[in-house]
Coordinates of C-alpha atoms in Angstrom, one line a residue:
Chain A
X1 CA 1.7 62.8 -118.7
X2 CA 2.1 63.9 -114.8
X3 CA 5.0 61.9 -113.4
X4 CA 3.2 62.5 -109.6
X5 CA 1.6 59.0 -109.6
X6 CA 5.3 57.7 -109.1
X7 CA 5.8 59.4 -106.2
X8 CA 2.3 58.6 -104.4
X9 CA 3.4 55.1 -105.9
X10 CA 5.8 55.3 -104.1
X11 CA 5.3 56.5 -101.0
X12 CA 2.1 54.1 -100.0
X13 CA 4.1 51.1 -101.9
X14 CA 6.6 51.6 -99.1
X15 CA 4.0 52.0 -96.6
X16 CA 2.4 48.4 -98.1
X17 CA 6.2 46.9 -98.1
X18 CA 6.6 47.8 -94.2
X19 CA 3.3 45.7 -93.4
X20 CA 3.9 43.0 -95.8
X21 CA 7.6 42.4 -94.2
X22 CA 5.5 41.0 -90.9
X23 CA 3.0 38.9 -93.3
X24 CA 5.8 37.1 -95.6
X25 CA 7.5 36.1 -91.6
X26 CA 4.3 35.3 -90.1
X27 CA 3.5 33.4 -93.1
X28 CA 6.6 31.3 -93.2
X29 CA 7.8 30.7 -89.9
X30 CA 4.4 30.6 -88.3
X31 CA 3.3 28.9 -91.0
X32 CA -0.3 31.2 -91.2
X33 CA -1.6 34.1 -93.2
X34 CA -2.4 36.5 -89.9
X35 CA -5.1 38.1 -90.9
X36 CA -4.6 40.2 -88.0
X37 CA -1.9 42.1 -89.5
X38 CA -3.7 45.2 -90.5
X39 CA -4.9 45.9 -87.0
X40 CA -1.6 45.4 -85.5
X41 CA -1.0 48.9 -88.0
X42 CA -4.1 50.1 -86.4
X43 CA -3.1 49.4 -83.2
X44 CA -0.1 50.7 -83.1
X45 CA -1.3 54.2 -84.7
X46 CA -3.4 54.8 -81.9
X47 CA -0.8 53.7 -79.2
X48 CA 1.5 56.1 -80.3
X49 CA -1.5 58.8 -81.2
X50 CA -1.9 58.2 -76.9
X51 CA 1.6 58.1 -75.6
X52 CA 2.2 61.2 -77.8
X53 CA -1.3 63.0 -76.2
X54 CA 0.3 61.7 -72.8
X55 CA 3.1 63.7 -73.5
X56 CA 1.6 67.0 -74.7
X57 CA -0.3 66.6 -71.3
X58 CA 2.6 66.3 -69.6
X59 CA 5.4 69.2 -71.2
X60 CA 2.9 71.1 -73.2
X61 CA 2.9 71.9 -76.9
X62 CA 6.4 71.5 -78.9
X63 CA 7.0 72.5 -81.9
X64 CA 7.5 70.9 -85.0
X65 CA 10.3 70.0 -86.1
X66 CA 11.2 71.9 -89.1
X67 CA 9.2 71.8 -92.3
X68 CA 7.3 68.7 -90.9
X69 CA 4.3 68.5 -89.3
X70 CA 5.3 66.5 -85.8
X71 CA 8.2 67.2 -83.0
X72 CA 10.5 64.4 -81.3
X73 CA 7.2 63.5 -78.8
X74 CA 5.8 61.9 -81.8
X75 CA 9.5 59.6 -82.6
X76 CA 9.1 59.3 -78.9
X77 CA 5.7 57.6 -78.9
X78 CA 6.3 55.8 -82.5
X79 CA 9.3 54.1 -80.6
X80 CA 7.0 53.6 -77.2
X81 CA 3.9 52.4 -80.2
X82 CA 6.2 49.8 -81.2
X83 CA 7.3 48.4 -78.8
X84 CA 3.5 48.4 -77.1
X85 CA 2.3 46.5 -80.5
X86 CA 5.4 44.1 -79.9
X87 CA 3.7 42.8 -76.9
X88 CA 0.4 43.4 -77.7
X89 CA 1.2 40.5 -80.8
X90 CA 2.9 38.1 -77.9
X91 CA -0.2 38.3 -75.7
X92 CA -2.1 37.5 -78.5
X93 CA 0.3 34.4 -80.1
X94 CA 0.4 33.9 -75.5
X95 CA -3.7 33.9 -75.5
X96 CA -4.8 32.1 -78.6
X97 CA -2.3 31.3 -81.4
X98 CA 0.3 29.3 -79.7
X99 CA -2.5 27.6 -78.6
X100 CA -4.0 26.6 -81.8
X101 CA -0.7 26.1 -83.3
X102 CA -0.2 23.1 -81.4
X103 CA -2.7 21.0 -82.4
X104 CA -1.3 21.3 -86.1
X105 CA -3.9 22.9 -88.3
X106 CA -3.0 26.2 -89.7
X107 CA -6.4 26.9 -90.9
X108 CA -7.6 27.1 -87.5
X109 CA -4.7 29.5 -86.2
X110 CA -6.4 31.9 -89.9
X111 CA -10.0 31.4 -88.7
X112 CA -8.6 32.9 -84.9
X113 CA -6.8 35.6 -86.2
X114 CA -10.1 37.0 -88.7
X115 CA -11.6 36.9 -85.0
X116 CA -8.7 38.2 -83.3
X117 CA -8.7 40.5 -86.5
X118 CA -12.9 41.7 -85.8
X119 CA -12.3 42.1 -82.3
X120 CA -9.1 44.2 -82.0
X121 CA -11.0 47.1 -84.5
X122 CA -14.0 46.8 -82.8
X123 CA -12.1 47.2 -79.0
X124 CA -10.5 50.6 -81.2
X125 CA -13.7 51.8 -82.1
X126 CA -15.2 51.9 -78.8
X127 CA -12.1 53.1 -77.4
X128 CA -11.4 55.6 -79.8
X129 CA -14.7 56.1 -82.2
X130 CA -14.8 55.3 -85.5
X131 CA -14.1 58.8 -86.6
X132 CA -10.8 59.5 -88.3
X133 CA -8.2 61.4 -86.3
X134 CA -4.9 63.0 -87.0
X135 CA -1.1 62.9 -85.8
X136 CA -1.7 67.1 -86.8
X137 CA -3.9 69.0 -88.1
X138 CA -1.8 71.5 -90.4
X139 CA -1.2 71.4 -94.2
X140 CA 2.2 70.8 -95.5
X141 CA 3.0 72.6 -98.6
X142 CA 4.4 70.4 -101.6
X143 CA 7.9 71.3 -102.6
X144 CA 8.1 70.8 -106.4
X145 CA 11.4 68.9 -107.3
X146 CA 11.0 68.8 -111.4
X147 CA 9.4 67.1 -114.1
X148 CA 6.0 68.1 -112.6
X149 CA 6.3 66.2 -109.7
X150 CA 5.8 67.5 -105.9
X151 CA 6.2 65.9 -102.8
X152 CA 6.0 67.1 -98.4
X153 CA 8.7 67.3 -96.9
X154 CA 6.7 64.3 -94.4
X155 CA 6.6 62.5 -97.6
X156 CA 10.2 62.4 -97.5
X157 CA 11.3 61.9 -93.8
X158 CA 8.8 58.9 -94.3
X159 CA 10.8 57.0 -97.3
X160 CA 13.8 57.8 -96.1
X161 CA 12.9 55.9 -92.8
X162 CA 11.5 53.3 -94.6
X163 CA 14.6 52.7 -96.4
X164 CA 16.5 52.6 -93.3
X165 CA 14.0 50.1 -91.7
X166 CA 13.9 47.7 -94.5
X167 CA 18.0 47.4 -94.4
X168 CA 17.9 47.6 -91.2
X169 CA 15.6 44.6 -91.6
X170 CA 17.5 42.5 -94.6
X171 CA 20.7 43.0 -92.5
X172 CA 19.3 41.3 -89.4
X173 CA 17.6 38.5 -91.3
X174 CA 20.9 37.7 -93.4
X175 CA 23.7 38.9 -90.9
X176 CA 22.2 38.1 -87.3
X177 CA 22.3 34.5 -85.0
X178 CA 18.7 35.1 -84.9
X179 CA 17.7 36.4 -88.5
X180 CA 19.9 32.8 -89.3
X181 CA 17.8 30.8 -87.0
X182 CA 14.4 32.5 -88.4
X183 CA 15.4 31.7 -92.0
X184 CA 16.7 28.2 -91.0
X185 CA 12.8 27.5 -88.9
X186 CA 11.0 28.5 -92.0
X187 CA 12.9 25.8 -94.2
X188 CA 12.5 23.3 -91.7
X189 CA 11.4 23.9 -88.3
X190 CA 12.3 20.2 -86.8
X191 CA 15.9 20.2 -88.1
X192 CA 16.1 23.2 -85.8
X193 CA 15.5 22.1 -83.1
X194 CA 17.9 19.2 -83.6
X195 CA 20.5 21.8 -84.0
X196 CA 19.8 23.7 -81.1
X197 CA 17.9 26.4 -81.8
X198 CA 14.9 27.4 -79.6
X199 CA 12.6 27.6 -81.3
X200 CA 9.8 29.7 -79.0
X201 CA 12.5 32.2 -79.3
X202 CA 12.3 32.4 -82.7
X203 CA 8.4 32.8 -82.5
X204 CA 8.4 35.3 -80.2
X205 CA 11.4 37.2 -82.1
X206 CA 9.2 37.1 -85.1
X207 CA 6.2 38.4 -83.6
X208 CA 7.9 41.3 -82.3
X209 CA 9.4 42.6 -85.3
X210 CA 6.6 41.6 -87.5
X211 CA 4.4 44.0 -84.8
X212 CA 7.0 46.6 -84.7
X213 CA 6.9 47.4 -88.4
X214 CA 3.5 47.1 -88.3
X215 CA 3.1 49.8 -85.8
X216 CA 6.4 51.7 -87.8
X217 CA 3.7 51.5 -90.7
X218 CA 0.9 52.6 -89.1
X219 CA 1.8 55.6 -87.5
X220 CA 3.1 57.1 -91.2
X221 CA -0.7 56.1 -92.4
X222 CA -1.3 58.5 -89.9
X223 CA 1.0 61.1 -90.2
X224 CA 0.8 61.5 -94.1
X225 CA -3.1 60.4 -94.2
X226 CA -4.9 59.8 -91.8
X227 CA -5.5 57.5 -88.3
X228 CA -8.8 55.5 -88.7
X229 CA -10.4 51.7 -86.8
X230 CA -10.2 50.4 -90.4
X231 CA -6.7 51.6 -91.2
X232 CA -5.3 48.5 -90.8
X233 CA -8.4 46.4 -92.4
X234 CA -8.0 48.7 -95.8
X235 CA -4.2 48.2 -96.5
X236 CA -4.4 43.8 -95.4
X237 CA -5.1 42.6 -99.1
X238 CA -2.4 45.4 -100.9
X239 CA 0.2 43.9 -98.0
X240 CA -0.8 39.9 -98.3
X241 CA -1.2 41.2 -102.4
X242 CA 2.7 42.3 -102.0
X243 CA 4.2 39.1 -99.7
X244 CA 2.7 37.1 -102.0
X245 CA 4.4 38.7 -105.4
X246 CA 7.7 39.7 -103.8
X247 CA 7.8 36.0 -102.8
X248 CA 6.4 34.3 -99.0
X249 CA 9.4 33.9 -96.8
X250 CA 11.7 37.2 -98.6
X251 CA 12.1 40.7 -96.5
X252 CA 13.0 42.5 -100.1
X253 CA 10.6 40.6 -101.7
X254 CA 7.8 42.0 -99.4
X255 CA 9.3 45.6 -100.1
X256 CA 9.4 44.8 -103.8
X257 CA 6.2 43.5 -103.8
X258 CA 5.0 46.7 -102.1
X259 CA 6.4 48.9 -104.9
X260 CA 4.5 47.1 -107.4
X261 CA 1.2 46.8 -106.1
X262 CA 1.8 50.6 -105.1
X263 CA 3.1 52.4 -108.4
X264 CA 0.6 50.2 -110.5
X265 CA -2.2 51.0 -107.7
X266 CA -1.0 55.0 -108.5
X267 CA -0.5 54.3 -112.1
X268 CA -3.7 53.0 -112.9
X269 CA -5.7 55.8 -111.3
X270 CA -3.8 58.5 -113.1
X271 CA -3.5 57.1 -116.2
X272 CA -6.9 54.6 -116.2
X273 CA -9.2 56.0 -113.2
X274 CA -9.8 55.4 -110.1
X275 CA -12.4 52.3 -110.1
X276 CA -9.6 50.5 -112.0
X277 CA -7.4 50.7 -109.0
X278 CA -7.3 47.3 -107.0
X279 CA -8.2 45.1 -110.2
X280 CA -4.6 46.7 -111.8
X281 CA -2.4 45.4 -108.8
X282 CA -4.3 42.4 -108.6
X283 CA -3.5 41.9 -112.7
X284 CA 0.1 42.3 -112.2
X285 CA -0.2 39.5 -109.3
X286 CA -1.5 37.0 -111.6
X287 CA 0.4 37.9 -114.2
X288 CA 3.6 36.9 -111.6
X289 CA 2.3 34.8 -110.1
X290 CA 1.7 32.6 -113.6
X291 CA 5.1 33.0 -114.4
X292 CA 6.5 32.4 -111.0
X293 CA 4.8 30.7 -109.0
X294 CA 6.5 30.4 -105.7
X295 CA 6.9 34.8 -106.4
X296 CA 9.6 37.4 -107.1
X297 CA 12.4 36.2 -104.9
X298 CA 10.5 32.8 -103.3
X299 CA 12.2 29.5 -103.9
X300 CA 11.0 26.1 -103.7
X301 CA 11.6 24.4 -100.7
X302 CA 13.9 21.4 -101.3
Chain B
X1 CA 29.8 4.0 -66.4
X2 CA 27.9 4.6 -69.7
X3 CA 27.7 8.3 -71.7
X4 CA 24.4 7.3 -73.0
X5 CA 21.7 5.2 -70.9
X6 CA 18.4 4.5 -72.5
X7 CA 16.1 2.9 -70.3
X8 CA 12.7 0.6 -71.2
X9 CA 12.0 3.6 -73.8
X10 CA 8.3 4.3 -75.0
X11 CA 7.9 6.5 -77.5
X12 CA 5.9 7.0 -80.6
X13 CA 3.6 10.6 -82.3
X14 CA 0.1 8.8 -81.1
X15 CA -1.4 8.7 -77.6
X16 CA -1.9 5.0 -76.8
X17 CA 0.2 4.0 -79.9
X18 CA 3.4 3.4 -79.4
X19 CA 6.1 2.4 -82.2
X20 CA 9.5 2.2 -79.6
X21 CA 7.7 -0.5 -77.0
X22 CA 10.3 -0.8 -74.3
X23 CA 14.0 -0.5 -75.7
X24 CA 17.1 -0.4 -73.8
X25 CA 20.8 0.3 -75.1
X26 CA 24.1 2.2 -74.1
X27 CA 26.9 3.6 -75.2
X28 CA 30.2 3.8 -73.7
X29 CA 32.9 6.7 -73.8
X30 CA 34.7 6.1 -77.8
X31 CA 32.0 3.4 -78.9
X32 CA 30.6 3.1 -81.9
X33 CA 27.0 1.2 -81.7
X34 CA 25.2 0.0 -84.1
X35 CA 21.4 0.2 -83.9
X36 CA 19.8 -2.9 -86.5
X37 CA 16.6 -4.3 -87.3
X38 CA 14.1 -5.1 -89.9
X39 CA 12.3 -2.6 -91.9
X40 CA 8.9 -0.9 -89.3
X41 CA 11.3 -1.9 -86.3
X42 CA 11.2 1.4 -85.3
X43 CA 14.6 2.5 -85.4
X44 CA 14.2 5.4 -86.8
X45 CA 11.6 6.3 -84.3
X46 CA 13.5 4.7 -81.3
X47 CA 16.6 7.7 -82.2
X48 CA 14.8 10.5 -82.9
X49 CA 12.9 9.6 -79.7
X50 CA 16.1 9.8 -77.4
X51 CA 17.0 12.9 -79.6
X52 CA 13.9 15.0 -78.9
X53 CA 11.9 14.5 -81.2
X54 CA 9.3 11.7 -80.8
X55 CA 6.9 12.1 -77.6
X56 CA 8.6 9.8 -74.8
X57 CA 5.1 8.3 -72.8
X58 CA 8.0 6.3 -71.0
X59 CA 11.5 5.2 -69.8
X60 CA 14.4 7.2 -69.5
X61 CA 17.5 9.0 -71.5
X62 CA 20.6 9.7 -69.4
X63 CA 23.6 11.6 -71.2
X64 CA 26.1 11.5 -68.6
X65 CA 24.1 10.5 -65.7
X66 CA 21.7 13.3 -66.4
X67 CA 18.5 12.7 -66.6
X68 CA 16.8 14.1 -70.2
X69 CA 14.0 12.2 -70.6
X70 CA 11.4 14.8 -71.2
X71 CA 14.0 17.8 -72.1
X72 CA 13.2 19.9 -74.9
X73 CA 15.1 18.7 -78.1
X74 CA 17.9 21.6 -78.7
X75 CA 19.0 21.5 -74.8
X76 CA 20.1 18.4 -75.6
X77 CA 22.3 19.4 -78.6
X78 CA 23.4 21.8 -75.5
X79 CA 23.6 19.3 -73.7
X80 CA 26.3 17.0 -75.7
X81 CA 24.0 14.8 -77.5
X82 CA 24.0 15.7 -81.4
X83 CA 21.6 13.9 -84.3
X84 CA 21.9 14.3 -87.7
X85 CA 18.4 13.0 -89.8
X86 CA 18.0 10.6 -92.0
X87 CA 16.7 12.8 -94.9
X88 CA 16.2 16.3 -95.0
X89 CA 19.1 17.1 -92.9
X90 CA 20.3 20.3 -94.2
X91 CA 19.0 23.8 -94.7
X92 CA 18.9 23.7 -98.2
X93 CA 18.5 27.9 -99.0
X94 CA 21.3 28.9 -96.9
X95 CA 24.7 28.6 -98.3
X96 CA 27.1 25.5 -96.4
X97 CA 28.7 28.4 -94.3
X98 CA 25.0 29.9 -93.3
X99 CA 24.2 26.0 -92.1
X100 CA 27.4 26.0 -89.8
X101 CA 27.0 29.2 -88.8
X102 CA 23.5 28.5 -88.0
X103 CA 24.0 26.0 -85.6
X104 CA 26.7 27.8 -83.9
X105 CA 23.6 29.7 -81.7
X106 CA 25.5 28.5 -78.4
X107 CA 29.1 29.3 -78.9
X108 CA 30.9 32.0 -77.3
X109 CA 31.1 34.5 -80.1
X110 CA 34.8 34.3 -81.6
X111 CA 34.5 30.1 -81.0
X112 CA 32.3 29.8 -84.2
X113 CA 34.4 30.9 -86.9
X114 CA 37.0 28.5 -85.3
X115 CA 34.7 25.6 -85.3
X116 CA 33.4 26.4 -89.1
X117 CA 37.6 26.1 -89.4
X118 CA 37.7 23.4 -87.5
X119 CA 35.0 21.6 -89.8
X120 CA 36.5 22.7 -93.1
X121 CA 39.7 20.9 -92.5
X122 CA 37.9 18.0 -91.9
X123 CA 36.1 18.1 -95.3
X124 CA 38.1 20.0 -97.2
X125 CA 35.0 19.9 -99.9
X126 CA 32.7 21.7 -97.9
X127 CA 35.1 24.5 -97.5
X128 CA 35.4 24.7 -101.5
X129 CA 31.8 25.7 -102.1
X130 CA 30.7 27.4 -98.4
X131 CA 29.4 30.3 -100.1
X132 CA 26.9 27.6 -102.3
X133 CA 23.1 27.2 -101.4
X134 CA 23.3 23.8 -99.6
X135 CA 20.3 22.6 -101.5
X136 CA 23.3 22.2 -104.5
X137 CA 25.1 19.9 -102.6
X138 CA 25.4 16.3 -104.1
X139 CA 23.8 13.7 -101.6
X140 CA 27.4 12.7 -99.9
X141 CA 28.3 16.2 -99.2
X142 CA 24.8 17.2 -97.7
X143 CA 25.8 14.2 -96.0
X144 CA 29.2 15.8 -94.7
X145 CA 27.6 18.7 -94.0
X146 CA 25.1 17.8 -91.8
X147 CA 27.4 16.1 -89.8
X148 CA 29.2 19.2 -90.1
X149 CA 27.3 20.5 -88.7
X150 CA 26.2 18.4 -85.6
X151 CA 29.7 18.8 -84.9
X152 CA 30.0 22.4 -84.6
X153 CA 29.6 22.3 -80.7
X154 CA 31.8 19.7 -80.1
X155 CA 29.0 17.1 -78.8
X156 CA 30.4 13.9 -76.2
X157 CA 27.4 12.1 -78.5
X158 CA 26.8 11.6 -81.9
X159 CA 23.9 9.8 -83.2
X160 CA 23.1 9.1 -87.0
X161 CA 19.8 8.3 -88.6
X162 CA 21.0 5.6 -91.7
X163 CA 24.1 8.1 -93.0
X164 CA 24.6 5.6 -95.8
X165 CA 21.3 6.0 -96.8
X166 CA 20.7 7.2 -100.9
X167 CA 24.7 7.2 -101.1
X168 CA 27.3 5.7 -103.7
X169 CA 28.8 3.1 -102.2
X170 CA 31.8 5.1 -103.1
X171 CA 30.6 7.6 -100.9
X172 CA 29.5 5.1 -98.2
X173 CA 33.2 4.0 -97.1
X174 CA 34.2 7.6 -96.8
X175 CA 31.3 8.0 -94.7
X176 CA 32.1 5.8 -92.3
X177 CA 36.1 5.8 -92.5
X178 CA 35.1 10.0 -91.5
X179 CA 33.1 8.7 -88.6
X180 CA 35.2 6.0 -87.2
X181 CA 38.1 9.3 -86.9
X182 CA 35.7 10.5 -85.0
X183 CA 35.0 8.3 -82.5
X184 CA 39.1 8.1 -82.4
X185 CA 39.4 11.5 -81.7
X186 CA 36.6 11.3 -79.0
X187 CA 33.3 11.0 -79.5
X188 CA 30.7 7.8 -78.8
X189 CA 28.6 7.2 -82.1
X190 CA 25.0 5.9 -82.1
X191 CA 23.9 5.1 -85.2
X192 CA 20.9 2.9 -87.0
X193 CA 21.2 1.4 -89.9
X194 CA 20.0 -0.7 -93.1
X195 CA 23.2 -1.0 -94.6
X196 CA 24.3 -3.6 -91.8
X197 CA 27.6 -5.0 -93.4
X198 CA 29.0 -1.5 -93.8
X199 CA 28.4 0.0 -90.2
X200 CA 29.2 -4.0 -88.6
X201 CA 32.4 -3.4 -89.8
X202 CA 33.2 -0.2 -88.0
X203 CA 30.9 -0.8 -85.2
X204 CA 32.5 -2.5 -81.8
X205 CA 28.6 -3.5 -80.1
X206 CA 25.3 -3.7 -81.7
X207 CA 21.9 -4.0 -80.9
X208 CA 19.3 -5.9 -83.0
X209 CA 15.5 -4.0 -82.3
X210 CA 12.4 -6.2 -83.3
X211 CA 8.7 -4.2 -83.2
X212 CA 10.2 -1.6 -80.8
X213 CA 12.5 -3.2 -78.2
X214 CA 15.8 -4.3 -78.6
X215 CA 15.7 -8.7 -79.6
X216 CA 20.0 -9.3 -79.0
X217 CA 22.5 -7.2 -78.7
X218 CA 26.4 -8.2 -79.3
X219 CA 29.8 -7.5 -80.7
X220 CA 30.1 -5.9 -83.7
X221 CA 32.0 -8.2 -85.5
X222 CA 30.5 -11.2 -84.7
X223 CA 26.7 -10.6 -84.4
X224 CA 27.2 -11.4 -88.5
X225 CA 27.5 -14.7 -87.7
X226 CA 25.0 -15.3 -84.7
X227 CA 22.6 -17.7 -85.4
X228 CA 19.8 -15.9 -83.0
X229 CA 20.7 -12.5 -85.2
X230 CA 20.2 -14.6 -88.3
X231 CA 16.8 -16.0 -86.9
X232 CA 15.5 -12.3 -85.7
X233 CA 16.4 -10.2 -88.5
X234 CA 18.7 -11.7 -91.5
X235 CA 17.4 -14.8 -91.3
X236 CA 15.4 -14.5 -94.8
X237 CA 18.1 -12.5 -97.0
X238 CA 20.8 -14.8 -95.8
X239 CA 19.4 -18.2 -96.5
X240 CA 17.9 -16.3 -99.6

């Protein structure tokens, strides 16, 4: 048996998990399923690509770092992209979601996010066309690491980046005052106001974190696969599955859920057949929910 | 001068459907003011409106002379008006200590820990359970945690909605004894209560709220025996 699926699954699983953090936070704090979350990934990737191009135009071509396919401009651009995506989410909230949220019916907000998703995607197709593009067209050599498994330097760096981002996020939610306020708000919004929490600040923090992580995941997909306007939409269902599997509101849960979905999809492709990919992931999701309806790390409220 | 002055407050969840219909109360410094009234009199909505949780459509709320009628709920806490809701008044999935810490967002960094230690001195039970999820506490301990958390910011006025609800008689006595101590430490307390006897025992003044308005005001010690009050509210029960 070829164990390569483990690396493939870990990679796609960590990308799914990174995106699922935003979904799980929006769901537990703003109380709606944000179907535009995948499009934040795509916008983040295209935004980063544009900044890379701008840097290239200013300073000329730069050599990639070591064995990686990209150089420092991409890192800088990704940070700029995260800020831009966060701004996009805040503007969208101000224009659309905040107004509808005040009316108190979450299904209306969900439908609005569907609309926003389509609009954002069409806008990308309009500006950048629907044909795929790449951060780098170079081909990387995969390095054998034993047991018949190969991994590219890019993949190693992306895995490490994911681990750092997720750990930082977890510590932020557990240790920082803003993280505590976000958890408090998700458990009881009106009590949060009573204890002096500025709920508008919590809402802003949620959008900024969710969108920035979506951008990071989008850039990683761009580096490892390709950039397309539909890239976020393709990952939307797996991301929701990961958030639900891990338990709504749980950051480690979303990541673990992502890894389980990614690994089981990769295993299904190798062991059963590529056509069973999505089916296996959702079979696992349903099996877990039958045993633990609140997901792996989810806890029943009150 | 009154530290809390509520004038002719009109409030309700739906526009045009007021639950609080022009109620006025005031509380002086270091006073315990009790709000009584039959079920459905709007006591709970009244105190929530003062806390900023029920939309206000008329009247005035003055805290130490400042108009806070239409201010956001979280700002009132910072201005010195703390509120302990009746139910769901803790964050069950957070630890006891996190419950206290989350309320310290407006304090200086160094201050938070000393305020938490203060709370533990006042409620030693909480200190023993600081690492436990607040959802695993007993009803009485939850109430202590909710009161302790409200006190973290050193408010000037503490408002409570039925602090004795669902507690065993032993705990009711304990909670009211603590409230009396808190008042002696310099706070003003306003509480809504069903348990009239226990509340009047520690209260200074009391109001009887009927149909969204204050119908009677009197000294807590004598209110129980006032025939007007008996007529308004206690009548059926006392003569039954």
